[in-house]
Amino acid sequence: MSDMKSDASVTVIGDLVGSRRSADRAAVHARFARAVADVNAEFAPLVPLRIGVGDEFQGIFASLGSAIAATLRLRLALLPEVDVRQGIGWGQVQVLAEEPRVEDGPGWWAARSAIEAVEGYERKAALRAVRTAYVAADDEPGPDAATINAALMTRDQVVSGLSERSLSVLGGLLGGRQQQEVADELGISPSAVSQRIRADGLGVLLAADELLRGGVA
């Protein structure tokens, strides 16, 4: 059994919503696998995201900012056909076994509690758009949960209200492409891209993501 990590890390646990109702489960899984691979390539998590049974996934990130940014990209990669619920946990993680990898500890259970919080949101009409939650382990003084969850709720509400075209614009811009490149890919004018950035709140999401990538602890 490995020793407990001396420092808190950020665990992300999630699962797909509605994937079992898809007429083409193989296509959904392939898209899911590509999204996970892309996030791993972009963020280089301490423990790469990996897909388990029942469309669940988990991984460990070095910072809360990178974990939050990664959860947005995963969701955008799957919408609008499939959505995803995601729990972010702050705390120490213990590795019980390497092959297959099995994790435990306060950070892992905090992420599981966050998933349960999202499931609770789904039962409330006013909060059904919220797909991400954050919980810090009781014995780990992490970033303030109320502040982080308020930001996650607002972000998820904006994303849930976006059209398929706006989701594509946001995904392209977060992927590092310029407005002209996104316009060419989608077959629309650059001015239409600019209008969506202003009118649909994409500019705020992009600015928030830049702050997160700048290094939230």
Short mmCIF file of N, CA and C in Angstrom, two decimals, residues 4 6 8 12 22 35 40-41 46 62 64 78 92 99 103 106 115 125 135-136 148 200:
data_model
loop_
_atom_site.label_atom_id
_atom_site.label_comp_id
_atom_site.label_asym_id
_atom_site.label_seq_id
_atom_site.Cartn_x
_atom_site.Cartn_y
_atom_site.Cartn_z
N MET A 4 0.18 7.86 2.08
CA MET A 4 -0.69 8.98 1.78
C MET A 4 0.14 10.14 1.27
N SER A 6 1.57 13.72 0.95
CA SER A 6 1.75 14.69 2.00
C SER A 6 1.01 15.99 1.73
N ALA A 8 -2.24 18.10 -0.30
CA ALA A 8 -3.57 17.94 -0.89
C ALA A 8 -3.48 18.04 -2.41
N VAL A 12 -10.90 14.68 -9.52
CA VAL A 12 -12.12 14.87 -10.31
C VAL A 12 -12.74 13.51 -10.58
N SER A 22 -28.80 6.83 -25.63
CA SER A 22 -28.34 7.09 -26.99
C SER A 22 -28.57 5.88 -27.89
N ALA A 35 -12.53 12.95 -25.82
CA ALA A 35 -12.56 14.11 -24.93
C ALA A 35 -11.61 13.92 -23.76
N ASN A 40 -6.40 15.15 -21.10
CA ASN A 40 -5.13 14.66 -20.56
C ASN A 40 -3.94 15.27 -21.29
N ALA A 41 -4.05 15.43 -22.60
CA ALA A 41 -2.96 16.01 -23.38
C ALA A 41 -2.77 17.48 -23.06
N LEU A 46 -1.83 15.05 -12.74
CA LEU A 46 -0.92 14.22 -11.95
C LEU A 46 -1.23 12.75 -12.16
N ALA A 62 -3.14 18.87 -10.45
CA ALA A 62 -2.19 19.55 -9.57
C ALA A 62 -2.80 20.79 -8.93
N LEU A 64 -6.55 23.40 -8.41
CA LEU A 64 -7.99 23.54 -8.54
C LEU A 64 -8.35 24.25 -9.84
N LEU A 78 -18.79 17.04 -25.09
CA LEU A 78 -19.87 16.06 -25.15
C LEU A 78 -21.24 16.66 -25.46
N GLN A 92 -6.10 14.93 0.52
CA GLN A 92 -5.10 13.90 0.28
C GLN A 92 -5.74 12.65 -0.31
N GLU A 99 -2.42 -1.58 -10.21
CA GLU A 99 -2.95 -2.24 -11.40
C GLU A 99 -4.04 -3.23 -11.03
N GLU A 103 -8.03 4.12 -5.68
CA GLU A 103 -7.71 5.26 -4.82
C GLU A 103 -8.70 5.35 -3.68
N PRO A 106 -9.31 11.10 1.96
CA PRO A 106 -10.23 12.23 2.10
C PRO A 106 -10.51 12.97 0.79
N ILE A 115 -20.05 14.81 -6.27
CA ILE A 115 -20.95 14.17 -7.24
C ILE A 115 -22.35 14.03 -6.64
N ALA A 125 -35.62 22.02 -9.50
CA ALA A 125 -35.85 22.62 -10.81
C ALA A 125 -34.93 23.81 -11.08
N VAL A 135 -16.05 20.04 -3.23
CA VAL A 135 -16.06 19.76 -1.79
C VAL A 135 -14.63 19.62 -1.32
N ALA A 136 -14.30 20.23 -0.18
CA ALA A 136 -12.98 20.05 0.43
C ALA A 136 -13.12 19.07 1.60
N ILE A 148 -16.17 28.83 -4.51
CA ILE A 148 -15.95 28.01 -5.70
C ILE A 148 -17.27 27.51 -6.27
N ASP A 200 -23.80 36.09 -25.84
CA ASP A 200 -24.09 34.83 -25.17
C ASP A 200 -23.25 34.59 -23.92
#
